[in-house]
Amino acid sequence: MKKNLISVIILALLIVNIVLTAIMMFSVTGTARKTSALVDNITRALNLELTARGDAGKTAIPMADIATYDIAEMTIELQADEEGKQHFFVGSITLSMNTKDKDYKTYGEALAEKESLIKSEITDVISRYSADDARNNQDTIKSEILERIQTMFDSEFVFSVAFSDIMIQ
């Protein structure tokens, strides 16, 4: 009789354990989902990205699928500083394009025809900064230029903007 009573008690404890584990899993899953949503909202608010730009949910673009377009040295007048002294941004800009994107054939191969429009967007963004701001906020400037180009083409085939030979004087 003692063996049956102990078996019944063990069975009851196992059932209680399973029920409590299930309750705990459901409560942790809901909390984890809410935490994930909160982190996503914070990263959007701070404009941070957890994946490569323009490739949300995809893997990084392989080097074999990247084409570049170089815009020769541009000289752009920056905003005057507090003393009224005028400064200039001089540098080359490189646009990185995903050759596997659906819009690359439409826009990417004929990007030279749109170079003046692209230069206009670049000039508009950079000219809003002072010399100190341009030196300290290059990543912000790059992301603004990228957003403007992606908006202009209504596509994300251009996924990166890079500066080279920069001189701010």
mmCIF file with all atom_site columns, C-alpha atoms in Angstrom:
data_model
loop_
_atom_site.group_PDB
_atom_site.id
_atom_site.type_symbol
_atom_site.label_atom_id
_atom_site.label_alt_id
_atom_site.label_comp_id
_atom_site.label_asym_id
_atom_site.label_entity_id
_atom_site.label_seq_id
_atom_site.pdbx_PDB_ins_code
_atom_site.Cartn_x
_atom_site.Cartn_y
_atom_site.Cartn_z
_atom_site.occupancy
_atom_site.B_iso_or_equiv
_atom_site.pdbx_formal_charge
_atom_site.auth_seq_id
_atom_site.auth_comp_id
_atom_site.auth_asym_id
_atom_site.auth_atom_id
_atom_site.pdbx_PDB_model_num
ATOM 1   C CA . MET A 1 1   ? 0.000  0.000  0.000   1.00 0.00 ? 1   MET A CA 1
ATOM 2   C CA . LYS A 1 2   ? 2.887  2.354  0.796   1.00 0.00 ? 2   LYS A CA 1
ATOM 3   C CA . LYS A 1 3   ? 4.332  1.880  -2.713  1.00 0.00 ? 3   LYS A CA 1
ATOM 4   C CA . ASN A 1 4   ? 1.027  2.840  -4.345  1.00 0.00 ? 4   ASN A CA 1
ATOM 5   C CA . LEU A 1 5   ? 0.662  5.910  -2.133  1.00 0.00 ? 5   LEU A CA 1
ATOM 6   C CA . ILE A 1 6   ? 4.222  7.065  -2.933  1.00 0.00 ? 6   ILE A CA 1
ATOM 7   C CA . SER A 1 7   ? 3.603  6.453  -6.664  1.00 0.00 ? 7   SER A CA 1
ATOM 8   C CA . VAL A 1 8   ? 0.433  8.567  -6.533  1.00 0.00 ? 8   VAL A CA 1
ATOM 9   C CA . ILE A 1 9   ? 2.272  11.376 -4.701  1.00 0.00 ? 9   ILE A CA 1
ATOM 10  C CA . ILE A 1 10  ? 5.118  11.287 -7.261  1.00 0.00 ? 10  ILE A CA 1
ATOM 11  C CA . LEU A 1 11  ? 2.601  11.364 -10.118 1.00 0.00 ? 11  LEU A CA 1
ATOM 12  C CA . ALA A 1 12  ? 0.793  14.334 -8.547  1.00 0.00 ? 12  ALA A CA 1
ATOM 13  C CA . LEU A 1 13  ? 4.091  16.194 -8.068  1.00 0.00 ? 13  LEU A CA 1
ATOM 14  C CA . LEU A 1 14  ? 5.049  15.515 -11.709 1.00 0.00 ? 14  LEU A CA 1
ATOM 15  C CA . ILE A 1 15  ? 1.728  16.904 -12.940 1.00 0.00 ? 15  ILE A CA 1
ATOM 16  C CA . VAL A 1 16  ? 2.124  20.000 -10.732 1.00 0.00 ? 16  VAL A CA 1
ATOM 17  C CA . ASN A 1 17  ? 5.681  20.416 -12.039 1.00 0.00 ? 17  ASN A CA 1
ATOM 18  C CA . ILE A 1 18  ? 4.519  20.219 -15.690 1.00 0.00 ? 18  ILE A CA 1
ATOM 19  C CA . VAL A 1 19  ? 1.722  22.725 -15.081 1.00 0.00 ? 19  VAL A CA 1
ATOM 20  C CA . LEU A 1 20  ? 4.036  25.197 -13.333 1.00 0.00 ? 20  LEU A CA 1
ATOM 21  C CA . THR A 1 21  ? 6.665  24.811 -16.093 1.00 0.00 ? 21  THR A CA 1
ATOM 22  C CA . ALA A 1 22  ? 4.035  25.515 -18.763 1.00 0.00 ? 22  ALA A CA 1
ATOM 23  C CA . ILE A 1 23  ? 2.830  28.618 -16.899 1.00 0.00 ? 23  ILE A CA 1
ATOM 24  C CA . MET A 1 24  ? 6.404  29.833 -16.536 1.00 0.00 ? 24  MET A CA 1
ATOM 25  C CA . MET A 1 25  ? 7.152  29.299 -20.258 1.00 0.00 ? 25  MET A CA 1
ATOM 26  C CA . PHE A 1 26  ? 4.082  31.265 -21.337 1.00 0.00 ? 26  PHE A CA 1
ATOM 27  C CA . SER A 1 27  ? 4.918  34.162 -19.026 1.00 0.00 ? 27  SER A CA 1
ATOM 28  C CA . VAL A 1 28  ? 8.599  34.266 -20.105 1.00 0.00 ? 28  VAL A CA 1
ATOM 29  C CA . THR A 1 29  ? 7.701  34.051 -23.815 1.00 0.00 ? 29  THR A CA 1
ATOM 30  C CA . GLY A 1 30  ? 5.346  37.027 -23.569 1.00 0.00 ? 30  GLY A CA 1
ATOM 31  C CA . THR A 1 31  ? 7.903  39.083 -21.668 1.00 0.00 ? 31  THR A CA 1
ATOM 32  C CA . ALA A 1 32  ? 10.661 38.206 -24.149 1.00 0.00 ? 32  ALA A CA 1
ATOM 33  C CA . ARG A 1 33  ? 8.436  39.265 -27.047 1.00 0.00 ? 33  ARG A CA 1
ATOM 34  C CA . LYS A 1 34  ? 7.665  42.586 -25.354 1.00 0.00 ? 34  LYS A CA 1
ATOM 35  C CA . THR A 1 35  ? 11.356 43.160 -24.596 1.00 0.00 ? 35  THR A CA 1
ATOM 36  C CA . SER A 1 36  ? 12.280 42.457 -28.212 1.00 0.00 ? 36  SER A CA 1
ATOM 37  C CA . ALA A 1 37  ? 9.646  44.929 -29.430 1.00 0.00 ? 37  ALA A CA 1
ATOM 38  C CA . LEU A 1 38  ? 10.957 47.555 -26.995 1.00 0.00 ? 38  LEU A CA 1
ATOM 39  C CA . VAL A 1 39  ? 14.544 47.099 -28.219 1.00 0.00 ? 39  VAL A CA 1
ATOM 40  C CA . ASP A 1 40  ? 13.367 47.388 -31.839 1.00 0.00 ? 40  ASP A CA 1
ATOM 41  C CA . ASN A 1 41  ? 11.528 50.623 -31.047 1.00 0.00 ? 41  ASN A CA 1
ATOM 42  C CA . ILE A 1 42  ? 14.561 52.065 -29.284 1.00 0.00 ? 42  ILE A CA 1
ATOM 43  C CA . THR A 1 43  ? 16.903 51.199 -32.169 1.00 0.00 ? 43  THR A CA 1
ATOM 44  C CA . ARG A 1 44  ? 14.485 52.799 -34.647 1.00 0.00 ? 44  ARG A CA 1
ATOM 45  C CA . ALA A 1 45  ? 14.303 55.918 -32.495 1.00 0.00 ? 45  ALA A CA 1
ATOM 46  C CA . LEU A 1 46  ? 18.094 56.097 -32.291 1.00 0.00 ? 46  LEU A CA 1
ATOM 47  C CA . ASN A 1 47  ? 18.420 55.176 -35.979 1.00 0.00 ? 47  ASN A CA 1
ATOM 48  C CA . LEU A 1 48  ? 20.567 52.152 -35.190 1.00 0.00 ? 48  LEU A CA 1
ATOM 49  C CA . GLU A 1 49  ? 20.499 49.085 -37.335 1.00 0.00 ? 49  GLU A CA 1
ATOM 50  C CA . LEU A 1 50  ? 20.925 45.472 -36.401 1.00 0.00 ? 50  LEU A CA 1
ATOM 51  C CA . THR A 1 51  ? 21.431 44.342 -40.026 1.00 0.00 ? 51  THR A CA 1
ATOM 52  C CA . ALA A 1 52  ? 23.231 45.748 -43.027 1.00 0.00 ? 52  ALA A CA 1
ATOM 53  C CA . ARG A 1 53  ? 21.616 48.909 -44.432 1.00 0.00 ? 53  ARG A CA 1
ATOM 54  C CA . GLY A 1 54  ? 19.027 48.177 -47.078 1.00 0.00 ? 54  GLY A CA 1
ATOM 55  C CA . ASP A 1 55  ? 19.124 44.474 -46.341 1.00 0.00 ? 55  ASP A CA 1
ATOM 56  C CA . ALA A 1 56  ? 16.772 44.070 -43.384 1.00 0.00 ? 56  ALA A CA 1
ATOM 57  C CA . GLY A 1 57  ? 16.430 40.380 -42.716 1.00 0.00 ? 57  GLY A CA 1
ATOM 58  C CA . LYS A 1 58  ? 19.009 39.383 -45.357 1.00 0.00 ? 58  LYS A CA 1
ATOM 59  C CA . THR A 1 59  ? 22.655 38.488 -45.124 1.00 0.00 ? 59  THR A CA 1
ATOM 60  C CA . ALA A 1 60  ? 25.421 40.902 -46.085 1.00 0.00 ? 60  ALA A CA 1
ATOM 61  C CA . ILE A 1 61  ? 26.038 41.495 -49.770 1.00 0.00 ? 61  ILE A CA 1
ATOM 62  C CA . PRO A 1 62  ? 28.970 39.435 -51.129 1.00 0.00 ? 62  PRO A CA 1
ATOM 63  C CA . MET A 1 63  ? 31.825 41.387 -52.717 1.00 0.00 ? 63  MET A CA 1
ATOM 64  C CA . ALA A 1 64  ? 31.131 39.735 -56.076 1.00 0.00 ? 64  ALA A CA 1
ATOM 65  C CA . ASP A 1 65  ? 27.679 41.375 -56.129 1.00 0.00 ? 65  ASP A CA 1
ATOM 66  C CA . ILE A 1 66  ? 28.895 44.909 -55.378 1.00 0.00 ? 66  ILE A CA 1
ATOM 67  C CA . ALA A 1 67  ? 29.452 47.523 -58.068 1.00 0.00 ? 67  ALA A CA 1
ATOM 68  C CA . THR A 1 68  ? 30.757 50.986 -57.276 1.00 0.00 ? 68  THR A CA 1
ATOM 69  C CA . TYR A 1 69  ? 30.225 54.349 -58.891 1.00 0.00 ? 69  TYR A CA 1
ATOM 70  C CA . ASP A 1 70  ? 32.792 57.053 -58.189 1.00 0.00 ? 70  ASP A CA 1
ATOM 71  C CA . ILE A 1 71  ? 31.894 60.709 -58.267 1.00 0.00 ? 71  ILE A CA 1
ATOM 72  C CA . ALA A 1 72  ? 35.031 62.700 -58.951 1.00 0.00 ? 72  ALA A CA 1
ATOM 73  C CA . GLU A 1 73  ? 36.323 65.282 -56.517 1.00 0.00 ? 73  GLU A CA 1
ATOM 74  C CA . MET A 1 74  ? 33.597 67.681 -55.471 1.00 0.00 ? 74  MET A CA 1
ATOM 75  C CA . THR A 1 75  ? 34.094 71.074 -53.853 1.00 0.00 ? 75  THR A CA 1
ATOM 76  C CA . ILE A 1 76  ? 31.150 72.099 -51.699 1.00 0.00 ? 76  ILE A CA 1
ATOM 77  C CA . GLU A 1 77  ? 30.785 75.318 -49.747 1.00 0.00 ? 77  GLU A CA 1
ATOM 78  C CA . LEU A 1 78  ? 29.958 74.694 -46.096 1.00 0.00 ? 78  LEU A CA 1
ATOM 79  C CA . GLN A 1 79  ? 28.081 76.983 -43.741 1.00 0.00 ? 79  GLN A CA 1
ATOM 80  C CA . ALA A 1 80  ? 30.133 79.803 -42.309 1.00 0.00 ? 80  ALA A CA 1
ATOM 81  C CA . ASP A 1 81  ? 31.394 79.357 -38.748 1.00 0.00 ? 81  ASP A CA 1
ATOM 82  C CA . GLU A 1 82  ? 30.600 81.664 -35.807 1.00 0.00 ? 82  GLU A CA 1
ATOM 83  C CA . GLU A 1 83  ? 33.308 84.083 -36.899 1.00 0.00 ? 83  GLU A CA 1
ATOM 84  C CA . GLY A 1 84  ? 31.864 84.311 -40.417 1.00 0.00 ? 84  GLY A CA 1
ATOM 85  C CA . LYS A 1 85  ? 34.785 82.447 -41.982 1.00 0.00 ? 85  LYS A CA 1
ATOM 86  C CA . GLN A 1 86  ? 33.855 80.368 -45.022 1.00 0.00 ? 86  GLN A CA 1
ATOM 87  C CA . HIS A 1 87  ? 34.917 76.705 -45.274 1.00 0.00 ? 87  HIS A CA 1
ATOM 88  C CA . PHE A 1 88  ? 34.813 74.088 -48.042 1.00 0.00 ? 88  PHE A CA 1
ATOM 89  C CA . PHE A 1 89  ? 34.390 70.327 -48.274 1.00 0.00 ? 89  PHE A CA 1
ATOM 90  C CA . VAL A 1 90  ? 36.618 68.743 -50.930 1.00 0.00 ? 90  VAL A CA 1
ATOM 91  C CA . GLY A 1 91  ? 36.436 65.033 -51.581 1.00 0.00 ? 91  GLY A CA 1
ATOM 92  C CA . SER A 1 92  ? 35.361 62.150 -53.762 1.00 0.00 ? 92  SER A CA 1
ATOM 93  C CA . ILE A 1 93  ? 32.233 60.115 -53.130 1.00 0.00 ? 93  ILE A CA 1
ATOM 94  C CA . THR A 1 94  ? 31.748 56.423 -53.894 1.00 0.00 ? 94  THR A CA 1
ATOM 95  C CA . LEU A 1 95  ? 28.327 54.812 -54.140 1.00 0.00 ? 95  LEU A CA 1
ATOM 96  C CA . SER A 1 96  ? 28.160 51.043 -53.547 1.00 0.00 ? 96  SER A CA 1
ATOM 97  C CA . MET A 1 97  ? 25.417 49.215 -55.447 1.00 0.00 ? 97  MET A CA 1
ATOM 98  C CA . ASN A 1 98  ? 23.972 45.719 -55.182 1.00 0.00 ? 98  ASN A CA 1
ATOM 99  C CA . THR A 1 99  ? 24.116 44.197 -58.675 1.00 0.00 ? 99  THR A CA 1
ATOM 100 C CA . LYS A 1 100 ? 21.561 41.544 -57.669 1.00 0.00 ? 100 LYS A CA 1
ATOM 101 C CA . ASP A 1 101 ? 18.924 44.143 -56.749 1.00 0.00 ? 101 ASP A CA 1
ATOM 102 C CA . LYS A 1 102 ? 15.923 44.256 -59.074 1.00 0.00 ? 102 LYS A CA 1
ATOM 103 C CA . ASP A 1 103 ? 16.461 47.977 -59.813 1.00 0.00 ? 103 ASP A CA 1
ATOM 104 C CA . TYR A 1 104 ? 20.165 47.747 -60.604 1.00 0.00 ? 104 TYR A CA 1
ATOM 105 C CA . LYS A 1 105 ? 19.551 46.992 -64.297 1.00 0.00 ? 105 LYS A CA 1
ATOM 106 C CA . THR A 1 106 ? 17.153 49.949 -64.540 1.00 0.00 ? 106 THR A CA 1
ATOM 107 C CA . TYR A 1 107 ? 19.178 52.584 -62.685 1.00 0.00 ? 107 TYR A CA 1
ATOM 108 C CA . GLY A 1 108 ? 22.623 51.266 -61.777 1.00 0.00 ? 108 GLY A CA 1
ATOM 109 C CA . GLU A 1 109 ? 24.001 50.663 -65.239 1.00 0.00 ? 109 GLU A CA 1
ATOM 110 C CA . ALA A 1 110 ? 23.006 54.167 -66.374 1.00 0.00 ? 110 ALA A CA 1
ATOM 111 C CA . LEU A 1 111 ? 23.975 56.017 -63.205 1.00 0.00 ? 111 LEU A CA 1
ATOM 112 C CA . ALA A 1 112 ? 26.275 58.383 -65.124 1.00 0.00 ? 112 ALA A CA 1
ATOM 113 C CA . GLU A 1 113 ? 23.202 59.934 -66.758 1.00 0.00 ? 113 GLU A CA 1
ATOM 114 C CA . LYS A 1 114 ? 21.864 60.871 -63.312 1.00 0.00 ? 114 LYS A CA 1
ATOM 115 C CA . GLU A 1 115 ? 25.172 62.085 -61.880 1.00 0.00 ? 115 GLU A CA 1
ATOM 116 C CA . SER A 1 116 ? 24.157 65.749 -61.860 1.00 0.00 ? 116 SER A CA 1
ATOM 117 C CA . LEU A 1 117 ? 21.022 64.907 -59.846 1.00 0.00 ? 117 LEU A CA 1
ATOM 118 C CA . ILE A 1 118 ? 23.075 62.838 -57.416 1.00 0.00 ? 118 ILE A CA 1
ATOM 119 C CA . LYS A 1 119 ? 25.617 65.650 -57.054 1.00 0.00 ? 119 LYS A CA 1
ATOM 120 C CA . SER A 1 120 ? 22.782 68.054 -56.336 1.00 0.00 ? 120 SER A CA 1
ATOM 121 C CA . GLU A 1 121 ? 21.520 65.837 -53.502 1.00 0.00 ? 121 GLU A CA 1
ATOM 122 C CA . ILE A 1 122 ? 25.044 65.451 -52.097 1.00 0.00 ? 122 ILE A CA 1
ATOM 123 C CA . THR A 1 123 ? 25.666 69.203 -52.259 1.00 0.00 ? 123 THR A CA 1
ATOM 124 C CA . ASP A 1 124 ? 22.328 69.931 -50.595 1.00 0.00 ? 124 ASP A CA 1
ATOM 125 C CA . VAL A 1 125 ? 23.124 67.629 -47.659 1.00 0.00 ? 125 VAL A CA 1
ATOM 126 C CA . ILE A 1 126 ? 26.756 68.601 -47.098 1.00 0.00 ? 126 ILE A CA 1
ATOM 127 C CA . SER A 1 127 ? 26.222 72.360 -47.497 1.00 0.00 ? 127 SER A CA 1
ATOM 128 C CA . ARG A 1 128 ? 23.936 72.385 -44.438 1.00 0.00 ? 128 ARG A CA 1
ATOM 129 C CA . TYR A 1 129 ? 26.878 71.584 -42.140 1.00 0.00 ? 129 TYR A CA 1
ATOM 130 C CA . SER A 1 130 ? 29.608 73.783 -40.741 1.00 0.00 ? 130 SER A CA 1
ATOM 131 C CA . ALA A 1 131 ? 33.265 72.698 -40.959 1.00 0.00 ? 131 ALA A CA 1
ATOM 132 C CA . ASP A 1 132 ? 33.317 71.316 -37.390 1.00 0.00 ? 132 ASP A CA 1
ATOM 133 C CA . ASP A 1 133 ? 30.011 69.512 -37.851 1.00 0.00 ? 133 ASP A CA 1
ATOM 134 C CA . ALA A 1 134 ? 31.183 68.020 -41.149 1.00 0.00 ? 134 ALA A CA 1
ATOM 135 C CA . ARG A 1 135 ? 34.353 66.705 -39.512 1.00 0.00 ? 135 ARG A CA 1
ATOM 136 C CA . ASN A 1 136 ? 32.542 65.246 -36.498 1.00 0.00 ? 136 ASN A CA 1
ATOM 137 C CA . ASN A 1 137 ? 29.409 63.864 -38.184 1.00 0.00 ? 137 ASN A CA 1
ATOM 138 C CA . GLN A 1 138 ? 30.640 62.086 -41.299 1.00 0.00 ? 138 GLN A CA 1
ATOM 139 C CA . ASP A 1 139 ? 28.553 58.979 -40.610 1.00 0.00 ? 139 ASP A CA 1
ATOM 140 C CA . THR A 1 140 ? 25.424 61.107 -40.239 1.00 0.00 ? 140 THR A CA 1
ATOM 141 C CA . ILE A 1 141 ? 26.189 62.904 -43.497 1.00 0.00 ? 141 ILE A CA 1
ATOM 142 C CA . LYS A 1 142 ? 26.718 59.579 -45.287 1.00 0.00 ? 142 LYS A CA 1
ATOM 143 C CA . SER A 1 143 ? 23.426 58.191 -43.997 1.00 0.00 ? 143 SER A CA 1
ATOM 144 C CA . GLU A 1 144 ? 21.554 61.365 -45.011 1.00 0.00 ? 144 GLU A CA 1
ATOM 145 C CA . ILE A 1 145 ? 23.048 61.218 -48.512 1.00 0.00 ? 145 ILE A CA 1
ATOM 146 C CA . LEU A 1 146 ? 22.148 57.523 -48.763 1.00 0.00 ? 146 LEU A CA 1
ATOM 147 C CA . GLU A 1 147 ? 18.558 58.194 -47.689 1.00 0.00 ? 147 GLU A CA 1
ATOM 148 C CA . ARG A 1 148 ? 18.218 61.016 -50.224 1.00 0.00 ? 148 ARG A CA 1
ATOM 149 C CA . ILE A 1 149 ? 19.608 58.869 -53.062 1.00 0.00 ? 149 ILE A CA 1
ATOM 150 C CA . GLN A 1 150 ? 17.399 55.925 -52.140 1.00 0.00 ? 150 GLN A CA 1
ATOM 151 C CA . THR A 1 151 ? 14.390 58.256 -52.035 1.00 0.00 ? 151 THR A CA 1
ATOM 152 C CA . MET A 1 152 ? 15.353 59.813 -55.365 1.00 0.00 ? 152 MET A CA 1
ATOM 153 C CA . PHE A 1 153 ? 15.486 56.411 -57.101 1.00 0.00 ? 153 PHE A CA 1
ATOM 154 C CA . ASP A 1 154 ? 12.725 54.919 -54.924 1.00 0.00 ? 154 ASP A CA 1
ATOM 155 C CA . SER A 1 155 ? 14.988 51.902 -54.527 1.00 0.00 ? 155 SER A CA 1
ATOM 156 C CA . GLU A 1 156 ? 17.671 50.493 -52.262 1.00 0.00 ? 156 GLU A CA 1
ATOM 157 C CA . PHE A 1 157 ? 20.058 49.256 -54.954 1.00 0.00 ? 157 PHE A CA 1
ATOM 158 C CA . VAL A 1 158 ? 22.515 51.875 -53.639 1.00 0.00 ? 158 VAL A CA 1
ATOM 159 C CA . PHE A 1 159 ? 23.259 50.589 -50.154 1.00 0.00 ? 159 PHE A CA 1
ATOM 160 C CA . SER A 1 160 ? 26.345 52.511 -49.061 1.00 0.00 ? 160 SER A CA 1
ATOM 161 C CA . VAL A 1 161 ? 28.032 55.898 -49.433 1.00 0.00 ? 161 VAL A CA 1
ATOM 162 C CA . ALA A 1 162 ? 31.746 56.351 -48.801 1.00 0.00 ? 162 ALA A CA 1
ATOM 163 C CA . PHE A 1 163 ? 34.011 59.408 -48.818 1.00 0.00 ? 163 PHE A CA 1
ATOM 164 C CA . SER A 1 164 ? 37.604 59.385 -49.976 1.00 0.00 ? 164 SER A CA 1
ATOM 165 C CA . ASP A 1 165 ? 40.346 61.991 -50.153 1.00 0.00 ? 165 ASP A CA 1
ATOM 166 C CA . ILE A 1 166 ? 38.380 64.283 -47.851 1.00 0.00 ? 166 ILE A CA 1
ATOM 167 C CA . MET A 1 167 ? 39.685 67.681 -46.991 1.00 0.00 ? 167 MET A CA 1
ATOM 168 C CA . ILE A 1 168 ? 37.677 70.197 -45.013 1.00 0.00 ? 168 ILE A CA 1
ATOM 169 C CA . GLN A 1 169 ? 39.275 73.616 -45.013 1.00 0.00 ? 169 GLN A CA 1
#
